[in-house]
Amino acid sequence: MADDETTGTSAEDAALNTALAAEHAAVWGYGAVGAALGADGRAAAAAAEAGHREVRDRLITLLDGRGAEPVLPEAGYELPFPVLSPVDAAALAVVLEEGVTAAWVRVLGQAAERTTRALAVEVLGPAEVRAVGWREAAGRTPVTSALPGLPAT
Amino acid sequence: MSPTTRPGPRTLTRRTLLAVSAAGLAAAAAGCTSSPPVDERDTVTSAQADELAAQVGVQETLVRAYETAFDADPALAAAAGVLATQAGEQLDRLRAAAPGSSPSAAPPADAPPPGEGQAWLRAQVAAAASSHAAAALGQSGARAALLGSIAAGLRGHEARLA
């Protein structure tokens, strides 16, 4: 639980900043994904990266407009595992999309504004669709998720 | 990656990336959010309760649609059985979030045309996803998170059925 002063839009802004941190990580991570893929897969990675850049920029604009300081990207990131093959790259993309999805589902749980929930819903669908494709490329089963972004019970 | 002035590396492990939201997410899923004792986000109005009950009905209809499509196309049942299982899991979570609700699940409005079971089922999934996504906007707290998650999951199903 957070402190008692974290209420309403401040909780929403904190969740949005957490989503922004995840989007920063995704933008960075897709560079590594694309580098390990062939030409066909690289196009998918580039499209995904572009999607995350767009969401990142919308989040920065939104938080700036509210007077909340948007979180910056980290100075450096380390890969969770070596990304040496297309399968590794797809597995990393799954990590990125699932991380972003968890952050956006949290936004839904914390949001005070309907427009914020609308943004979260708009982002979540494409993220899960991308995750389905990457899970398949990574050889994961099942490739779909019943409750993306929510912890298993 | 753009250089920043912030010091210190960040390990992009699965744990790190998912941890950005794990604590709050677990709380939200449990109906316990990070605010004072009575959190407005988890105070359900009668309208919200009614709408959540309606979404239980939407999901029940979708589960029936899977059954209908599989009856019409056994090959589809073999290929997409996991999707039906996951739709059932979603229904269980919705029912748990709306205790006491007694929605009137409508059967699918039509039946799959011969040879078009997959496309028909995909349309049913898309409709349910859109319904849950729209309903999430009128909810708050854990209920909004649940509906948004289910809607996203169904978008994944829809992609799988394409």
PDB file of N, CA, C and O in Angstrom, chain A residues 75-145:
ATOM      1  N   ALA A  75      19.496   5.376 -17.637  1.00  0.00           N
ATOM      2  CA  ALA A  75      20.765   5.650 -18.310  1.00  0.00           C
ATOM      3  C   ALA A  75      21.270   4.419 -19.050  1.00  0.00           C
ATOM      4  O   ALA A  75      21.996   4.529 -20.046  1.00  0.00           O
ATOM      5  N   GLY A  76      20.902   3.263 -18.573  1.00  0.00           N
ATOM      6  CA  GLY A  76      21.311   2.030 -19.238  1.00  0.00           C
ATOM      7  C   GLY A  76      20.408   0.887 -18.831  1.00  0.00           C
ATOM      8  O   GLY A  76      19.772   0.941 -17.778  1.00  0.00           O
ATOM      9  N   TYR A  77      20.326  -0.065 -19.687  1.00  0.00           N
ATOM     10  CA  TYR A  77      19.534  -1.264 -19.405  1.00  0.00           C
ATOM     11  C   TYR A  77      20.419  -2.488 -19.657  1.00  0.00           C
ATOM     12  O   TYR A  77      21.345  -2.431 -20.473  1.00  0.00           O
ATOM     13  N   GLU A  78      20.109  -3.547 -18.993  1.00  0.00           N
ATOM     14  CA  GLU A  78      20.795  -4.815 -19.268  1.00  0.00           C
ATOM     15  C   GLU A  78      19.753  -5.823 -19.722  1.00  0.00           C
ATOM     16  O   GLU A  78      18.645  -5.874 -19.169  1.00  0.00           O
ATOM     17  N   LEU A  79      20.116  -6.622 -20.691  1.00  0.00           N
ATOM     18  CA  LEU A  79      19.181  -7.639 -21.174  1.00  0.00           C
ATOM     19  C   LEU A  79      18.997  -8.721 -20.117  1.00  0.00           C
ATOM     20  O   LEU A  79      19.944  -9.070 -19.400  1.00  0.00           O
ATOM     21  N   PRO A  80      17.800  -9.273 -20.041  1.00  0.00           N
ATOM     22  CA  PRO A  80      17.552 -10.318 -19.044  1.00  0.00           C
ATOM     23  C   PRO A  80      18.216 -11.642 -19.393  1.00  0.00           C
ATOM     24  O   PRO A  80      18.392 -12.497 -18.525  1.00  0.00           O
ATOM     25  N   PHE A  81      18.564 -11.804 -20.653  1.00  0.00           N
ATOM     26  CA  PHE A  81      19.246 -13.028 -21.105  1.00  0.00           C
ATOM     27  C   PHE A  81      19.912 -12.687 -22.437  1.00  0.00           C
ATOM     28  O   PHE A  81      19.535 -11.696 -23.094  1.00  0.00           O
ATOM     29  N   PRO A  82      20.896 -13.457 -22.832  1.00  0.00           N
ATOM     30  CA  PRO A  82      21.547 -13.171 -24.117  1.00  0.00           C
ATOM     31  C   PRO A  82      20.552 -13.278 -25.270  1.00  0.00           C
ATOM     32  O   PRO A  82      19.734 -14.206 -25.304  1.00  0.00           O
ATOM     33  N   VAL A  83      20.594 -12.336 -26.159  1.00  0.00           N
ATOM     34  CA  VAL A  83      19.697 -12.343 -27.319  1.00  0.00           C
ATOM     35  C   VAL A  83      20.548 -12.596 -28.557  1.00  0.00           C
ATOM     36  O   VAL A  83      21.105 -11.677 -29.154  1.00  0.00           O
ATOM     37  N   LEU A  84      20.651 -13.863 -28.902  1.00  0.00           N
ATOM     38  CA  LEU A  84      21.584 -14.290 -29.938  1.00  0.00           C
ATOM     39  C   LEU A  84      20.902 -14.898 -31.144  1.00  0.00           C
ATOM     40  O   LEU A  84      21.565 -15.214 -32.134  1.00  0.00           O
ATOM     41  N   SER A  85      19.598 -15.088 -31.055  1.00  0.00           N
ATOM     42  CA  SER A  85      18.885 -15.768 -32.139  1.00  0.00           C
ATOM     43  C   SER A  85      17.499 -15.150 -32.279  1.00  0.00           C
ATOM     44  O   SER A  85      17.030 -14.425 -31.387  1.00  0.00           O
ATOM     45  N   PRO A  86      16.817 -15.455 -33.370  1.00  0.00           N
ATOM     46  CA  PRO A  86      15.441 -14.962 -33.521  1.00  0.00           C
ATOM     47  C   PRO A  86      14.516 -15.437 -32.400  1.00  0.00           C
ATOM     48  O   PRO A  86      13.613 -14.699 -31.987  1.00  0.00           O
ATOM     49  N   VAL A  87      14.744 -16.656 -31.916  1.00  0.00           N
ATOM     50  CA  VAL A  87      13.902 -17.145 -30.812  1.00  0.00           C
ATOM     51  C   VAL A  87      14.167 -16.332 -29.537  1.00  0.00           C
ATOM     52  O   VAL A  87      13.237 -15.950 -28.814  1.00  0.00           O
ATOM     53  N   ASP A  88      15.438 -16.057 -29.271  1.00  0.00           N
ATOM     54  CA  ASP A  88      15.766 -15.199 -28.124  1.00  0.00           C
ATOM     55  C   ASP A  88      15.101 -13.834 -28.279  1.00  0.00           C
ATOM     56  O   ASP A  88      14.573 -13.259 -27.308  1.00  0.00           O
ATOM     57  N   ALA A  89      15.170 -13.306 -29.487  1.00  0.00           N
ATOM     58  CA  ALA A  89      14.600 -11.984 -29.729  1.00  0.00           C
ATOM     59  C   ALA A  89      13.099 -11.981 -29.483  1.00  0.00           C
ATOM     60  O   ALA A  89      12.551 -11.046 -28.863  1.00  0.00           O
ATOM     61  N   ALA A  90      12.427 -13.028 -29.954  1.00  0.00           N
ATOM     62  CA  ALA A  90      10.987 -13.116 -29.728  1.00  0.00           C
ATOM     63  C   ALA A  90      10.682 -13.240 -28.236  1.00  0.00           C
ATOM     64  O   ALA A  90       9.723 -12.637 -27.733  1.00  0.00           O
ATOM     65  N   ALA A  91      11.506 -14.005 -27.527  1.00  0.00           N
ATOM     66  CA  ALA A  91      11.299 -14.145 -26.079  1.00  0.00           C
ATOM     67  C   ALA A  91      11.477 -12.807 -25.370  1.00  0.00           C
ATOM     68  O   ALA A  91      10.740 -12.485 -24.426  1.00  0.00           O
ATOM     69  N   LEU A  92      12.443 -12.016 -25.822  1.00  0.00           N
ATOM     70  CA  LEU A  92      12.614 -10.688 -25.231  1.00  0.00           C
ATOM     71  C   LEU A  92      11.413  -9.803 -25.547  1.00  0.00           C
ATOM     72  O   LEU A  92      10.933  -9.065 -24.676  1.00  0.00           O
ATOM     73  N   ALA A  93      10.917  -9.892 -26.759  1.00  0.00           N
ATOM     74  CA  ALA A  93       9.745  -9.092 -27.121  1.00  0.00           C
ATOM     75  C   ALA A  93       8.540  -9.466 -26.256  1.00  0.00           C
ATOM     76  O   ALA A  93       7.749  -8.596 -25.870  1.00  0.00           O
ATOM     77  N   VAL A  94       8.418 -10.741 -25.931  1.00  0.00           N
ATOM     78  CA  VAL A  94       7.332 -11.164 -25.033  1.00  0.00           C
ATOM     79  C   VAL A  94       7.494 -10.488 -23.668  1.00  0.00           C
ATOM     80  O   VAL A  94       6.528  -9.967 -23.093  1.00  0.00           O
ATOM     81  N   VAL A  95       8.717 -10.477 -23.161  1.00  0.00           N
ATOM     82  CA  VAL A  95       8.979  -9.823 -21.871  1.00  0.00           C
ATOM     83  C   VAL A  95       8.589  -8.348 -21.940  1.00  0.00           C
ATOM     84  O   VAL A  95       7.943  -7.811 -21.018  1.00  0.00           O
ATOM     85  N   LEU A  96       8.961  -7.699 -23.022  1.00  0.00           N
ATOM     86  CA  LEU A  96       8.671  -6.268 -23.167  1.00  0.00           C
ATOM     87  C   LEU A  96       7.175  -6.009 -23.216  1.00  0.00           C
ATOM     88  O   LEU A  96       6.658  -5.129 -22.514  1.00  0.00           O
ATOM     89  N   GLU A  97       6.475  -6.777 -24.029  1.00  0.00           N
ATOM     90  CA  GLU A  97       5.034  -6.540 -24.175  1.00  0.00           C
ATOM     91  C   GLU A  97       4.282  -6.887 -22.886  1.00  0.00           C
ATOM     92  O   GLU A  97       3.340  -6.186 -22.505  1.00  0.00           O
ATOM     93  N   GLU A  98       4.698  -7.945 -22.233  1.00  0.00           N
ATOM     94  CA  GLU A  98       4.008  -8.311 -20.986  1.00  0.00           C
ATOM     95  C   GLU A  98       4.291  -7.286 -19.889  1.00  0.00           C
ATOM     96  O   GLU A  98       3.418  -7.002 -19.055  1.00  0.00           O
ATOM     97  N   GLY A  99       5.503  -6.723 -19.888  1.00  0.00           N
ATOM     98  CA  GLY A  99       5.802  -5.680 -18.911  1.00  0.00           C
ATOM     99  C   GLY A  99       4.960  -4.435 -19.138  1.00  0.00           C
ATOM    100  O   GLY A  99       4.417  -3.845 -18.198  1.00  0.00           O
ATOM    101  N   VAL A 100       4.849  -4.047 -20.401  1.00  0.00           N
ATOM    102  CA  VAL A 100       4.031  -2.885 -20.737  1.00  0.00           C
ATOM    103  C   VAL A 100       2.560  -3.151 -20.389  1.00  0.00           C
ATOM    104  O   VAL A 100       1.867  -2.296 -19.825  1.00  0.00           O
ATOM    105  N   THR A 101       2.105  -4.336 -20.711  1.00  0.00           N
ATOM    106  CA  THR A 101       0.708  -4.671 -20.438  1.00  0.00           C
ATOM    107  C   THR A 101       0.401  -4.620 -18.948  1.00  0.00           C
ATOM    108  O   THR A 101      -0.623  -4.075 -18.523  1.00  0.00           O
ATOM    109  N   ALA A 102       1.284  -5.163 -18.138  1.00  0.00           N
ATOM    110  CA  ALA A 102       1.058  -5.127 -16.684  1.00  0.00           C
ATOM    111  C   ALA A 102       0.980  -3.691 -16.187  1.00  0.00           C
ATOM    112  O   ALA A 102       0.139  -3.352 -15.336  1.00  0.00           O
ATOM    113  N   ALA A 103       1.837  -2.843 -16.731  1.00  0.00           N
ATOM    114  CA  ALA A 103       1.830  -1.441 -16.307  1.00  0.00           C
ATOM    115  C   ALA A 103       0.523  -0.752 -16.693  1.00  0.00           C
ATOM    116  O   ALA A 103      -0.035   0.032 -15.921  1.00  0.00           O
ATOM    117  N   TRP A 104       0.031  -1.050 -17.885  1.00  0.00           N
ATOM    118  CA  TRP A 104      -1.207  -0.396 -18.331  1.00  0.00           C
ATOM    119  C   TRP A 104      -2.445  -0.941 -17.622  1.00  0.00           C
ATOM    120  O   TRP A 104      -3.423  -0.221 -17.402  1.00  0.00           O
ATOM    121  N   VAL A 105      -2.427  -2.207 -17.272  1.00  0.00           N
ATOM    122  CA  VAL A 105      -3.552  -2.724 -16.477  1.00  0.00           C
ATOM    123  C   VAL A 105      -3.556  -2.060 -15.105  1.00  0.00           C
ATOM    124  O   VAL A 105      -4.614  -1.748 -14.549  1.00  0.00           O
ATOM    125  N   ARG A 106      -2.358  -1.782 -14.590  1.00  0.00           N
ATOM    126  CA  ARG A 106      -2.308  -1.065 -13.322  1.00  0.00           C
ATOM    127  C   ARG A 106      -2.865   0.347 -13.480  1.00  0.00           C
ATOM    128  O   ARG A 106      -3.532   0.865 -12.584  1.00  0.00           O
ATOM    129  N   VAL A 107      -2.589   0.965 -14.612  1.00  0.00           N
ATOM    130  CA  VAL A 107      -3.178   2.285 -14.861  1.00  0.00           C
ATOM    131  C   VAL A 107      -4.698   2.198 -14.769  1.00  0.00           C
ATOM    132  O   VAL A 107      -5.350   3.051 -14.141  1.00  0.00           O
ATOM    133  N   LEU A 108      -5.264   1.179 -15.363  1.00  0.00           N
ATOM    134  CA  LEU A 108      -6.720   1.017 -15.289  1.00  0.00           C
ATOM    135  C   LEU A 108      -7.180   0.916 -13.834  1.00  0.00           C
ATOM    136  O   LEU A 108      -8.212   1.467 -13.460  1.00  0.00           O
ATOM    137  N   GLY A 109      -6.419   0.208 -13.028  1.00  0.00           N
ATOM    138  CA  GLY A 109      -6.803   0.044 -11.628  1.00  0.00           C
ATOM    139  C   GLY A 109      -6.674   1.311 -10.812  1.00  0.00           C
ATOM    140  O   GLY A 109      -7.350   1.472  -9.796  1.00  0.00           O
ATOM    141  N   GLN A 110      -5.815   2.208 -11.249  1.00  0.00           N
ATOM    142  CA  GLN A 110      -5.551   3.431 -10.493  1.00  0.00           C
ATOM    143  C   GLN A 110      -6.223   4.665 -11.072  1.00  0.00           C
ATOM    144  O   GLN A 110      -6.253   5.708 -10.423  1.00  0.00           O
ATOM    145  N   ALA A 111      -6.737   4.564 -12.271  1.00  0.00           N
ATOM    146  CA  ALA A 111      -7.206   5.752 -12.983  1.00  0.00           C
ATOM    147  C   ALA A 111      -8.415   6.390 -12.305  1.00  0.00           C
ATOM    148  O   ALA A 111      -9.345   5.702 -11.897  1.00  0.00           O
ATOM    149  N   ALA A 112      -8.364   7.709 -12.237  1.00  0.00           N
ATOM    150  CA  ALA A 112      -9.517   8.472 -11.760  1.00  0.00           C
ATOM    151  C   ALA A 112     -10.300   9.065 -12.920  1.00  0.00           C
ATOM    152  O   ALA A 112     -11.483   9.354 -12.798  1.00  0.00           O
ATOM    153  N   GLU A 113      -9.617   9.242 -14.041  1.00  0.00           N
ATOM    154  CA  GLU A 113     -10.231   9.896 -15.198  1.00  0.00           C
ATOM    155  C   GLU A 113     -10.660   8.866 -16.245  1.00  0.00           C
ATOM    156  O   GLU A 113      -9.905   7.958 -16.569  1.00  0.00           O
ATOM    157  N   ARG A 114     -11.846   9.063 -16.779  1.00  0.00           N
ATOM    158  CA  ARG A 114     -12.334   8.178 -17.843  1.00  0.00           C
ATOM    159  C   ARG A 114     -11.412   8.218 -19.063  1.00  0.00           C
ATOM    160  O   ARG A 114     -11.173   7.199 -19.710  1.00  0.00           O
ATOM    161  N   THR A 115     -10.880   9.394 -19.376  1.00  0.00           N
ATOM    162  CA  THR A 115     -10.013   9.511 -20.549  1.00  0.00           C
ATOM    163  C   THR A 115      -8.730   8.692 -20.359  1.00  0.00           C
ATOM    164  O   THR A 115      -8.180   8.175 -21.338  1.00  0.00           O
ATOM    165  N   THR A 116      -8.287   8.591 -19.132  1.00  0.00           N
ATOM    166  CA  THR A 116      -7.102   7.769 -18.876  1.00  0.00           C
ATOM    167  C   THR A 116      -7.422   6.296 -19.083  1.00  0.00           C
ATOM    168  O   THR A 116      -6.621   5.543 -19.647  1.00  0.00           O
ATOM    169  N   ARG A 117      -8.583   5.881 -18.624  1.00  0.00           N
ATOM    170  CA  ARG A 117      -8.977   4.483 -18.859  1.00  0.00           C
ATOM    171  C   ARG A 117      -9.102   4.219 -20.361  1.00  0.00           C
ATOM    172  O   ARG A 117      -8.739   3.143 -20.847  1.00  0.00           O
ATOM    173  N   ALA A 118      -9.622   5.197 -21.094  1.00  0.00           N
ATOM    174  CA  ALA A 118      -9.749   5.019 -22.547  1.00  0.00           C
ATOM    175  C   ALA A 118      -8.377   4.839 -23.194  1.00  0.00           C
ATOM    176  O   ALA A 118      -8.202   4.001 -24.089  1.00  0.00           O
ATOM    177  N   LEU A 119      -7.412   5.620 -22.737  1.00  0.00           N
ATOM    178  CA  LEU A 119      -6.058   5.477 -23.275  1.00  0.00           C
ATOM    179  C   LEU A 119      -5.495   4.090 -22.959  1.00  0.00           C
ATOM    180  O   LEU A 119      -4.901   3.433 -23.826  1.00  0.00           O
ATOM    181  N   ALA A 120      -5.699   3.648 -21.737  1.00  0.00           N
ATOM    182  CA  ALA A 120      -5.179   2.332 -21.340  1.00  0.00           C
ATOM    183  C   ALA A 120      -5.797   1.219 -22.183  1.00  0.00           C
ATOM    184  O   ALA A 120      -5.089   0.326 -22.670  1.00  0.00           O
ATOM    185  N   VAL A 121      -7.093   1.275 -22.356  1.00  0.00           N
ATOM    186  CA  VAL A 121      -7.770   0.250 -23.160  1.00  0.00           C
ATOM    187  C   VAL A 121      -7.266   0.287 -24.603  1.00  0.00           C
ATOM    188  O   VAL A 121      -7.060  -0.761 -25.232  1.00  0.00           O
ATOM    189  N   GLU A 122      -7.042   1.487 -25.101  1.00  0.00           N
ATOM    190  CA  GLU A 122      -6.553   1.637 -26.478  1.00  0.00           C
ATOM    191  C   GLU A 122      -5.168   1.007 -26.645  1.00  0.00           C
ATOM    192  O   GLU A 122      -4.870   0.427 -27.687  1.00  0.00           O
ATOM    193  N   VAL A 123      -4.349   1.119 -25.619  1.00  0.00           N
ATOM    194  CA  VAL A 123      -2.974   0.607 -25.702  1.00  0.00           C
ATOM    195  C   VAL A 123      -2.925  -0.907 -25.480  1.00  0.00           C
ATOM    196  O   VAL A 123      -2.123  -1.617 -26.095  1.00  0.00           O
ATOM    197  N   LEU A 124      -3.783  -1.393 -24.601  1.00  0.00           N
ATOM    198  CA  LEU A 124      -3.676  -2.790 -24.182  1.00  0.00           C
ATOM    199  C   LEU A 124      -3.945  -3.788 -25.309  1.00  0.00           C
ATOM    200  O   LEU A 124      -3.263  -4.818 -25.405  1.00  0.00           O
ATOM    201  N   GLY A 125      -4.934  -3.516 -26.137  1.00  0.00           N
ATOM    202  CA  GLY A 125      -5.273  -4.476 -27.193  1.00  0.00           C
ATOM    203  C   GLY A 125      -4.106  -4.745 -28.131  1.00  0.00           C
ATOM    204  O   GLY A 125      -3.692  -5.905 -28.321  1.00  0.00           O
ATOM    205  N   PRO A 126      -3.539  -3.702 -28.735  1.00  0.00           N
ATOM    206  CA  PRO A 126      -2.400  -3.939 -29.631  1.00  0.00           C
ATOM    207  C   PRO A 126      -1.211  -4.594 -28.937  1.00  0.00           C
ATOM    208  O   PRO A 126      -0.496  -5.399 -29.549  1.00  0.00           O
ATOM    209  N   ALA A 127      -0.983  -4.257 -27.661  1.00  0.00           N
ATOM    210  CA  ALA A 127       0.147  -4.881 -26.954  1.00  0.00           C
ATOM    211  C   ALA A 127      -0.057  -6.384 -26.838  1.00  0.00           C
ATOM    212  O   ALA A 127       0.884  -7.170 -27.035  1.00  0.00           O
ATOM    213  N   GLU A 128      -1.269  -6.803 -26.535  1.00  0.00           N
ATOM    214  CA  GLU A 128      -1.521  -8.235 -26.409  1.00  0.00           C
ATOM    215  C   GLU A 128      -1.473  -8.920 -27.772  1.00  0.00           C
ATOM    216  O   GLU A 128      -0.973 -10.053 -27.891  1.00  0.00           O
ATOM    217  N   VAL A 129      -1.952  -8.246 -28.800  1.00  0.00           N
ATOM    218  CA  VAL A 129      -1.864  -8.837 -30.140  1.00  0.00           C
ATOM    219  C   VAL A 129      -0.398  -9.048 -30.528  1.00  0.00           C
ATOM    220  O   VAL A 129      -0.025 -10.099 -31.069  1.00  0.00           O
ATOM    221  N   ARG A 130       0.434  -8.062 -30.236  1.00  0.00           N
ATOM    222  CA  ARG A 130       1.867  -8.245 -30.523  1.00  0.00           C
ATOM    223  C   ARG A 130       2.434  -9.393 -29.687  1.00  0.00           C
ATOM    224  O   ARG A 130       3.229 -10.204 -30.179  1.00  0.00           O
ATOM    225  N   ALA A 131       2.024  -9.459 -28.427  1.00  0.00           N
ATOM    226  CA  ALA A 131       2.543 -10.520 -27.558  1.00  0.00           C
ATOM    227  C   ALA A 131       2.171 -11.899 -28.099  1.00  0.00           C
ATOM    228  O   ALA A 131       2.975 -12.837 -28.031  1.00  0.00           O
ATOM    229  N   VAL A 132       0.971 -12.022 -28.640  1.00  0.00           N
ATOM    230  CA  VAL A 132       0.554 -13.309 -29.212  1.00  0.00           C
ATOM    231  C   VAL A 132       1.514 -13.720 -30.333  1.00  0.00           C
ATOM    232  O   VAL A 132       1.977 -14.865 -30.388  1.00  0.00           O
ATOM    233  N   GLY A 133       1.839 -12.787 -31.201  1.00  0.00           N
ATOM    234  CA  GLY A 133       2.745 -13.094 -32.292  1.00  0.00           C
ATOM    235  C   GLY A 133       4.147 -13.464 -31.811  1.00  0.00           C
ATOM    236  O   GLY A 133       4.758 -14.410 -32.322  1.00  0.00           O
ATOM    237  N   TRP A 134       4.622 -12.746 -30.812  1.00  0.00           N
ATOM    238  CA  TRP A 134       5.971 -13.034 -30.307  1.00  0.00           C
ATOM    239  C   TRP A 134       6.014 -14.336 -29.525  1.00  0.00           C
ATOM    240  O   TRP A 134       7.014 -15.066 -29.577  1.00  0.00           O
ATOM    241  N   ARG A 135       4.938 -14.634 -28.788  1.00  0.00           N
ATOM    242  CA  ARG A 135       4.918 -15.932 -28.074  1.00  0.00           C
ATOM    243  C   ARG A 135       4.996 -17.074 -29.076  1.00  0.00           C
ATOM    244  O   ARG A 135       5.690 -18.075 -28.840  1.00  0.00           O
ATOM    245  N   GLU A 136       4.264 -16.938 -30.171  1.00  0.00           N
ATOM    246  CA  GLU A 136       4.310 -17.987 -31.193  1.00  0.00           C
ATOM    247  C   GLU A 136       5.724 -18.100 -31.769  1.00  0.00           C
ATOM    248  O   GLU A 136       6.260 -19.214 -31.916  1.00  0.00           O
ATOM    249  N   ALA A 137       6.340 -16.963 -32.056  1.00  0.00           N
ATOM    250  CA  ALA A 137       7.695 -16.986 -32.615  1.00  0.00           C
ATOM    251  C   ALA A 137       8.708 -17.551 -31.624  1.00  0.00           C
ATOM    252  O   ALA A 137       9.720 -18.131 -32.026  1.00  0.00           O
ATOM    253  N   ALA A 138       8.411 -17.377 -30.348  1.00  0.00           N
ATOM    254  CA  ALA A 138       9.325 -17.881 -29.316  1.00  0.00           C
ATOM    255  C   ALA A 138       9.040 -19.333 -28.954  1.00  0.00           C
ATOM    256  O   ALA A 138       9.740 -19.910 -28.115  1.00  0.00           O
ATOM    257  N   GLY A 139       7.997 -19.907 -29.553  1.00  0.00           N
ATOM    258  CA  GLY A 139       7.658 -21.294 -29.275  1.00  0.00           C
ATOM    259  C   GLY A 139       6.932 -21.491 -27.961  1.00  0.00           C
ATOM    260  O   GLY A 139       6.927 -22.600 -27.410  1.00  0.00           O
ATOM    261  N   ARG A 140       6.311 -20.437 -27.466  1.00  0.00           N
ATOM    262  CA  ARG A 140       5.575 -20.549 -26.205  1.00  0.00           C
ATOM    263  C   ARG A 140       4.186 -21.119 -26.444  1.00  0.00           C
ATOM    264  O   ARG A 140       3.581 -20.873 -27.487  1.00  0.00           O
ATOM    265  N   THR A 141       3.686 -21.833 -25.454  1.00  0.00           N
ATOM    266  CA  THR A 141       2.294 -22.264 -25.489  1.00  0.00           C
ATOM    267  C   THR A 141       1.680 -22.066 -24.109  1.00  0.00           C
ATOM    268  O   THR A 141       2.357 -22.334 -23.109  1.00  0.00           O
ATOM    269  N   PRO A 142       0.443 -21.657 -24.011  1.00  0.00           N
ATOM    270  CA  PRO A 142      -0.357 -21.170 -25.138  1.00  0.00           C
ATOM    271  C   PRO A 142       0.140 -19.803 -25.594  1.00  0.00           C
ATOM    272  O   PRO A 142       0.807 -19.100 -24.822  1.00  0.00           O
ATOM    273  N   VAL A 143      -0.217 -19.455 -26.797  1.00  0.00           N
ATOM    274  CA  VAL A 143       0.242 -18.163 -27.314  1.00  0.00           C
ATOM    275  C   VAL A 143      -0.667 -17.024 -26.862  1.00  0.00           C
ATOM    276  O   VAL A 143      -0.279 -15.857 -26.966  1.00  0.00           O
ATOM    277  N   THR A 144      -1.851 -17.378 -26.396  1.00  0.00           N
ATOM    278  CA  THR A 144      -2.778 -16.351 -25.921  1.00  0.00           C
ATOM    279  C   THR A 144      -2.804 -16.348 -24.404  1.00  0.00           C
ATOM    280  O   THR A 144      -2.330 -17.275 -23.747  1.00  0.00           O
ATOM    281  N   SER A 145      -3.378 -15.291 -23.856  1.00  0.00           N
ATOM    282  CA  SER A 145      -3.488 -15.148 -22.410  1.00  0.00           C
ATOM    283  C   SER A 145      -4.922 -14.773 -22.069  1.00  0.00           C
ATOM    284  O   SER A 145      -5.499 -13.891 -22.711  1.00  0.00           O
TER     285      SER A 145
END
